[in-house]
PDB file of C-alpha atoms in Angstrom:
ATOM      1  CA  UNK A  19     -27.576 -43.859  21.299  1.00  0.00           C
ATOM      2  CA  UNK A  20     -24.616 -41.896  22.593  1.00  0.00           C
ATOM      3  CA  UNK A  21     -22.859 -39.022  20.846  1.00  0.00           C
ATOM      4  CA  UNK A  22     -19.596 -39.297  19.001  1.00  0.00           C
ATOM      5  CA  UNK A  23     -16.558 -38.345  20.994  1.00  0.00           C
ATOM      6  CA  UNK A  24     -13.178 -37.275  19.647  1.00  0.00           C
ATOM      7  CA  UNK A  25     -10.307 -39.141  21.291  1.00  0.00           C
ATOM      8  CA  UNK A  26      -6.706 -38.064  21.682  1.00  0.00           C
ATOM      9  CA  UNK A  27      -5.150 -41.153  20.124  1.00  0.00           C
ATOM     10  CA  UNK A  28      -1.510 -41.624  19.208  1.00  0.00           C
ATOM     11  CA  UNK A  29       0.041 -39.042  21.568  1.00  0.00           C
ATOM     12  CA  UNK A  30       3.584 -39.495  20.225  1.00  0.00           C
ATOM     13  CA  UNK A  31       2.349 -38.923  16.678  1.00  0.00           C
ATOM     14  CA  UNK A  32       0.420 -35.795  17.647  1.00  0.00           C
ATOM     15  CA  UNK A  33       3.258 -34.325  19.716  1.00  0.00           C
ATOM     16  CA  UNK A  34       5.735 -35.092  16.918  1.00  0.00           C
ATOM     17  CA  UNK A  35       3.471 -33.361  14.403  1.00  0.00           C
ATOM     18  CA  UNK A  36       2.999 -30.381  16.754  1.00  0.00           C
ATOM     19  CA  UNK A  37       6.765 -29.978  17.157  1.00  0.00           C
ATOM     20  CA  UNK A  38       7.194 -30.140  13.374  1.00  0.00           C
ATOM     21  CA  UNK A  39       4.545 -27.449  12.892  1.00  0.00           C
ATOM     22  CA  UNK A  40       6.022 -25.234  15.625  1.00  0.00           C
ATOM     23  CA  UNK A  41       9.524 -25.504  14.142  1.00  0.00           C
ATOM     24  CA  UNK A  42       8.240 -24.785  10.621  1.00  0.00           C
ATOM     25  CA  UNK A  43       6.269 -21.723  11.696  1.00  0.00           C
ATOM     26  CA  UNK A  44       9.164 -20.634  13.907  1.00  0.00           C
ATOM     27  CA  UNK A  45      11.525 -20.922  10.968  1.00  0.00           C
ATOM     28  CA  UNK A  46       9.305 -18.585   8.928  1.00  0.00           C
ATOM     29  CA  UNK A  47       9.057 -16.101  11.797  1.00  0.00           C
ATOM     30  CA  UNK A  48      12.810 -16.097  12.446  1.00  0.00           C
ATOM     31  CA  UNK A  49      13.740 -15.913   8.752  1.00  0.00           C
ATOM     32  CA  UNK A  50      15.496 -19.291   8.823  1.00  0.00           C
ATOM     33  CA  UNK A  51      17.154 -19.122  12.242  1.00  0.00           C
ATOM     34  CA  UNK A  52      15.260 -22.156  13.611  1.00  0.00           C
ATOM     35  CA  UNK A  53      16.539 -24.431  10.850  1.00  0.00           C
ATOM     36  CA  UNK A  54      20.077 -23.114  11.302  1.00  0.00           C
ATOM     37  CA  UNK A  55      19.929 -23.772  15.040  1.00  0.00           C
ATOM     38  CA  UNK A  56      18.075 -27.121  15.051  1.00  0.00           C
ATOM     39  CA  UNK A  57      18.886 -28.543  11.604  1.00  0.00           C
ATOM     40  CA  UNK A  58      21.650 -31.062  11.085  1.00  0.00           C
ATOM     41  CA  UNK A  59      25.023 -29.618  10.133  1.00  0.00           C
ATOM     42  CA  UNK A  60      27.103 -30.747   7.179  1.00  0.00           C
ATOM     43  CA  UNK A  61      30.019 -31.799   9.393  1.00  0.00           C
ATOM     44  CA  UNK A  62      30.526 -34.186  12.289  1.00  0.00           C
ATOM     45  CA  UNK A  63      31.157 -32.524  15.632  1.00  0.00           C
ATOM     46  CA  UNK A  64      30.920 -33.256  19.325  1.00  0.00           C
ATOM     47  CA  UNK A  65      29.968 -29.646  20.042  1.00  0.00           C
ATOM     48  CA  UNK A  66      26.684 -29.887  22.008  1.00  0.00           C
ATOM     49  CA  UNK A  67      24.978 -27.284  19.805  1.00  0.00           C
ATOM     50  CA  UNK A  68      25.860 -29.259  16.671  1.00  0.00           C
ATOM     51  CA  UNK A  69      24.928 -32.573  18.300  1.00  0.00           C
ATOM     52  CA  UNK A  70      21.425 -31.269  19.090  1.00  0.00           C
ATOM     53  CA  UNK A  71      20.826 -31.064  15.343  1.00  0.00           C
ATOM     54  CA  UNK A  72      21.371 -34.824  14.990  1.00  0.00           C
ATOM     55  CA  UNK A  73      18.189 -35.262  17.060  1.00  0.00           C
ATOM     56  CA  UNK A  74      16.123 -32.210  16.093  1.00  0.00           C
ATOM     57  CA  UNK A  75      16.534 -31.918  12.311  1.00  0.00           C
ATOM     58  CA  UNK A  76      13.419 -34.105  11.989  1.00  0.00           C
ATOM     59  CA  UNK A  77      11.239 -31.263  13.287  1.00  0.00           C
ATOM     60  CA  UNK A  78      12.587 -28.616  10.887  1.00  0.00           C
ATOM     61  CA  UNK A  79      11.257 -28.185   7.345  1.00  0.00           C
ATOM     62  CA  UNK A  80      12.257 -25.948   4.464  1.00  0.00           C
ATOM     63  CA  UNK A  81       8.749 -24.658   3.818  1.00  0.00           C
ATOM     64  CA  UNK A  82       5.064 -25.471   4.323  1.00  0.00           C
ATOM     65  CA  UNK A  83       4.941 -27.755   1.289  1.00  0.00           C
ATOM     66  CA  UNK A  84       7.809 -29.805   2.742  1.00  0.00           C
ATOM     67  CA  UNK A  85       6.020 -29.893   6.114  1.00  0.00           C
ATOM     68  CA  UNK A  86       2.640 -30.962   4.692  1.00  0.00           C
ATOM     69  CA  UNK A  87       4.208 -33.631   2.479  1.00  0.00           C
ATOM     70  CA  UNK A  88       5.706 -35.306   5.546  1.00  0.00           C
ATOM     71  CA  UNK A  89       2.777 -34.542   7.876  1.00  0.00           C
ATOM     72  CA  UNK A  90       0.268 -36.433   5.735  1.00  0.00           C
ATOM     73  CA  UNK A  91       2.332 -39.617   5.747  1.00  0.00           C
ATOM     74  CA  UNK A  92       3.026 -39.282   9.456  1.00  0.00           C
ATOM     75  CA  UNK A  93      -0.693 -38.964  10.199  1.00  0.00           C
ATOM     76  CA  UNK A  94      -1.455 -41.975   8.000  1.00  0.00           C
ATOM     77  CA  UNK A  95       1.259 -44.338   9.201  1.00  0.00           C
ATOM     78  CA  UNK A  96       2.585 -43.377  12.609  1.00  0.00           C
ATOM     79  CA  UNK A  97      -0.630 -43.975  14.641  1.00  0.00           C
ATOM     80  CA  UNK A  98      -0.724 -47.586  13.390  1.00  0.00           C
ATOM     81  CA  UNK A  99       2.901 -48.085  14.389  1.00  0.00           C
ATOM     82  CA  UNK A 100       2.334 -46.403  17.741  1.00  0.00           C
ATOM     83  CA  UNK A 101      -0.522 -48.807  18.433  1.00  0.00           C
ATOM     84  CA  UNK A 102       1.508 -51.844  17.369  1.00  0.00           C
ATOM     85  CA  UNK A 103       4.847 -51.031  19.032  1.00  0.00           C
ATOM     86  CA  UNK A 104       3.778 -48.688  21.840  1.00  0.00           C
ATOM     87  CA  UNK A 105       4.604 -45.043  22.459  1.00  0.00           C
ATOM     88  CA  UNK A 106       7.963 -45.513  24.168  1.00  0.00           C
ATOM     89  CA  UNK A 107       9.249 -47.905  21.509  1.00  0.00           C
ATOM     90  CA  UNK A 108       8.137 -45.513  18.767  1.00  0.00           C
ATOM     91  CA  UNK A 109       9.990 -42.622  20.438  1.00  0.00           C
ATOM     92  CA  UNK A 110      13.151 -44.760  20.577  1.00  0.00           C
ATOM     93  CA  UNK A 111      12.757 -45.711  16.899  1.00  0.00           C
ATOM     94  CA  UNK A 112      12.189 -42.089  15.827  1.00  0.00           C
ATOM     95  CA  UNK A 113      15.254 -40.743  17.604  1.00  0.00           C
ATOM     96  CA  UNK A 114      17.443 -43.721  16.684  1.00  0.00           C
ATOM     97  CA  UNK A 115      16.601 -43.113  13.029  1.00  0.00           C
ATOM     98  CA  UNK A 116      17.111 -39.358  13.402  1.00  0.00           C
ATOM     99  CA  UNK A 117      20.552 -39.733  14.976  1.00  0.00           C
ATOM    100  CA  UNK A 118      21.765 -42.395  12.543  1.00  0.00           C
ATOM    101  CA  UNK A 119      20.543 -40.360   9.559  1.00  0.00           C
ATOM    102  CA  UNK A 120      21.990 -37.116  10.941  1.00  0.00           C
ATOM    103  CA  UNK A 121      25.412 -38.522  11.762  1.00  0.00           C
ATOM    104  CA  UNK A 122      25.769 -40.430   8.485  1.00  0.00           C
ATOM    105  CA  UNK A 123      24.663 -37.348   6.555  1.00  0.00           C
ATOM    106  CA  UNK A 124      27.241 -35.218   8.405  1.00  0.00           C
ATOM    107  CA  UNK A 125      30.015 -37.740   7.711  1.00  0.00           C
ATOM    108  CA  UNK A 126      29.219 -38.600   4.101  1.00  0.00           C
ATOM    109  CA  UNK A 127      27.517 -35.593   2.492  1.00  0.00           C
ATOM    110  CA  UNK A 128      28.497 -31.938   2.075  1.00  0.00           C
ATOM    111  CA  UNK A 129      24.983 -30.663   2.828  1.00  0.00           C
ATOM    112  CA  UNK A 130      22.993 -30.020   5.971  1.00  0.00           C
ATOM    113  CA  UNK A 131      19.752 -31.864   6.655  1.00  0.00           C
ATOM    114  CA  UNK A 132      16.248 -30.806   7.689  1.00  0.00           C
ATOM    115  CA  UNK A 133      12.961 -32.648   7.535  1.00  0.00           C
ATOM    116  CA  UNK A 134      11.161 -35.760   8.703  1.00  0.00           C
ATOM    117  CA  UNK A 135      11.417 -37.646   5.408  1.00  0.00           C
ATOM    118  CA  UNK A 136      13.742 -40.250   6.928  1.00  0.00           C
ATOM    119  CA  UNK A 137      11.151 -40.830   9.658  1.00  0.00           C
ATOM    120  CA  UNK A 138       8.390 -41.052   7.037  1.00  0.00           C
ATOM    121  CA  UNK A 139      10.304 -43.713   5.144  1.00  0.00           C
ATOM    122  CA  UNK A 140      11.071 -45.535   8.384  1.00  0.00           C
ATOM    123  CA  UNK A 141       7.289 -45.636   8.905  1.00  0.00           C
ATOM    124  CA  UNK A 142       6.605 -46.786   5.334  1.00  0.00           C
ATOM    125  CA  UNK A 143       8.986 -49.720   5.610  1.00  0.00           C
ATOM    126  CA  UNK A 144       7.889 -50.590   9.157  1.00  0.00           C
ATOM    127  CA  UNK A 145       4.217 -50.538   8.181  1.00  0.00           C
ATOM    128  CA  UNK A 146       4.907 -53.243   5.621  1.00  0.00           C
ATOM    129  CA  UNK A 147       6.198 -55.385   8.515  1.00  0.00           C
ATOM    130  CA  UNK A 148       3.183 -54.899  10.802  1.00  0.00           C
ATOM    131  CA  UNK A 149       1.572 -58.242   9.995  1.00  0.00           C
ATOM    132  CA  UNK A 150       4.869 -60.125  10.059  1.00  0.00           C
ATOM    133  CA  UNK A 151       4.904 -63.410  11.974  1.00  0.00           C
ATOM    134  CA  UNK A 152       7.983 -64.561  13.838  1.00  0.00           C
ATOM    135  CA  UNK A 153      10.597 -66.023  11.502  1.00  0.00           C
ATOM    136  CA  UNK A 154       8.856 -64.728   8.365  1.00  0.00           C
ATOM    137  CA  UNK A 155       9.416 -61.827   5.999  1.00  0.00           C
ATOM    138  CA  UNK A 156       6.325 -60.833   4.017  1.00  0.00           C
ATOM    139  CA  UNK A 157       6.776 -60.752   0.230  1.00  0.00           C
ATOM    140  CA  UNK A 158       5.029 -57.360   0.191  1.00  0.00           C
ATOM    141  CA  UNK A 159       7.793 -56.036   2.463  1.00  0.00           C
ATOM    142  CA  UNK A 160      10.437 -57.226  -0.017  1.00  0.00           C
ATOM    143  CA  UNK A 161       8.605 -55.511  -2.884  1.00  0.00           C
ATOM    144  CA  UNK A 162       8.136 -52.259  -0.952  1.00  0.00           C
ATOM    145  CA  UNK A 163      11.811 -52.262  -0.001  1.00  0.00           C
ATOM    146  CA  UNK A 164      13.038 -53.001  -3.550  1.00  0.00           C
ATOM    147  CA  UNK A 165      10.697 -50.483  -5.209  1.00  0.00           C
ATOM    148  CA  UNK A 166      11.394 -47.830  -2.613  1.00  0.00           C
ATOM    149  CA  UNK A 167      15.181 -48.179  -2.579  1.00  0.00           C
ATOM    150  CA  UNK A 168      15.255 -48.502  -6.361  1.00  0.00           C
ATOM    151  CA  UNK A 169      13.185 -45.349  -6.833  1.00  0.00           C
ATOM    152  CA  UNK A 170      15.357 -43.367  -4.443  1.00  0.00           C
ATOM    153  CA  UNK A 171      18.593 -44.529  -6.082  1.00  0.00           C
ATOM    154  CA  UNK A 172      17.267 -43.681  -9.561  1.00  0.00           C
ATOM    155  CA  UNK A 173      15.979 -40.298  -8.406  1.00  0.00           C
ATOM    156  CA  UNK A 174      19.305 -39.613  -6.722  1.00  0.00           C
ATOM    157  CA  UNK A 175      21.113 -40.266 -10.007  1.00  0.00           C
ATOM    158  CA  UNK A 176      18.735 -38.596 -12.444  1.00  0.00           C
ATOM    159  CA  UNK A 177      16.850 -35.873 -10.528  1.00  0.00           C
ATOM    160  CA  UNK A 178      18.578 -32.670  -9.433  1.00  0.00           C
ATOM    161  CA  UNK A 179      16.652 -31.225  -6.487  1.00  0.00           C
ATOM    162  CA  UNK A 180      17.091 -30.451  -2.793  1.00  0.00           C
ATOM    163  CA  UNK A 181      15.611 -33.772  -1.650  1.00  0.00           C
ATOM    164  CA  UNK A 182      17.804 -35.913   0.596  1.00  0.00           C
ATOM    165  CA  UNK A 183      17.518 -39.296  -1.102  1.00  0.00           C
ATOM    166  CA  UNK A 184      20.236 -40.445   1.290  1.00  0.00           C
ATOM    167  CA  UNK A 185      18.002 -39.564   4.256  1.00  0.00           C
ATOM    168  CA  UNK A 186      15.117 -41.505   2.702  1.00  0.00           C
ATOM    169  CA  UNK A 187      17.259 -44.595   2.115  1.00  0.00           C
ATOM    170  CA  UNK A 188      18.778 -44.523   5.607  1.00  0.00           C
ATOM    171  CA  UNK A 189      15.320 -43.971   7.148  1.00  0.00           C
ATOM    172  CA  UNK A 190      13.940 -46.932   5.191  1.00  0.00           C
ATOM    173  CA  UNK A 191      16.846 -49.145   6.235  1.00  0.00           C
ATOM    174  CA  UNK A 192      16.373 -48.114   9.869  1.00  0.00           C
ATOM    175  CA  UNK A 193      12.669 -48.951   9.544  1.00  0.00           C
ATOM    176  CA  UNK A 194      13.482 -52.439   8.256  1.00  0.00           C
ATOM    177  CA  UNK A 195      15.959 -53.147  11.055  1.00  0.00           C
ATOM    178  CA  UNK A 196      13.987 -51.515  13.872  1.00  0.00           C
ATOM    179  CA  UNK A 197      10.734 -53.094  12.699  1.00  0.00           C
ATOM    180  CA  UNK A 198      12.290 -56.549  12.950  1.00  0.00           C
ATOM    181  CA  UNK A 199      14.058 -55.811  16.257  1.00  0.00           C
ATOM    182  CA  UNK A 200      11.051 -54.268  17.998  1.00  0.00           C
ATOM    183  CA  UNK A 201       8.609 -56.650  16.283  1.00  0.00           C
ATOM    184  CA  UNK A 202      10.443 -59.682  17.656  1.00  0.00           C
ATOM    185  CA  UNK A 203       9.982 -58.338  21.212  1.00  0.00           C
ATOM    186  CA  UNK A 204       6.193 -58.652  20.989  1.00  0.00           C
TER     187      UNK A 204
END
């Protein structure tokens, strides 16, 4: 009987989580400078320093509670998606979602954006598509999408907090589209 060995599975997931942790700790150590530098601005610009934020806001978090809330879902969902779609495809999906969310947020909302919640909701929606056969849409996917979007719309109307419901909705929509696009390639 051989011993148990720990494996380094899901490298994209683990690197993503490490970058999130580094940015969160760095933000504490720099008294908010990391989020200002790498978060998404509240205006659209082609300035390279502003454009970086469209990609990197997903690593920044407001505090440790925000970080851990996203980290748990990422550790639960992203390894399954990485195994199904492959590491390179997952990287493309993560940054596609980040850029779309960042740019739309900059165009449509008066607030900046930090956090991986859009990526988390991309993963939630995509995970409901993992067992999807070609030409089919699982009923569970439809329910997850309706409940999720409905909850976010209601919370956006009735709950006053610093949560980007817009980022969640856009991330979920990206997950639905990218899950079908990348799922049809397999």
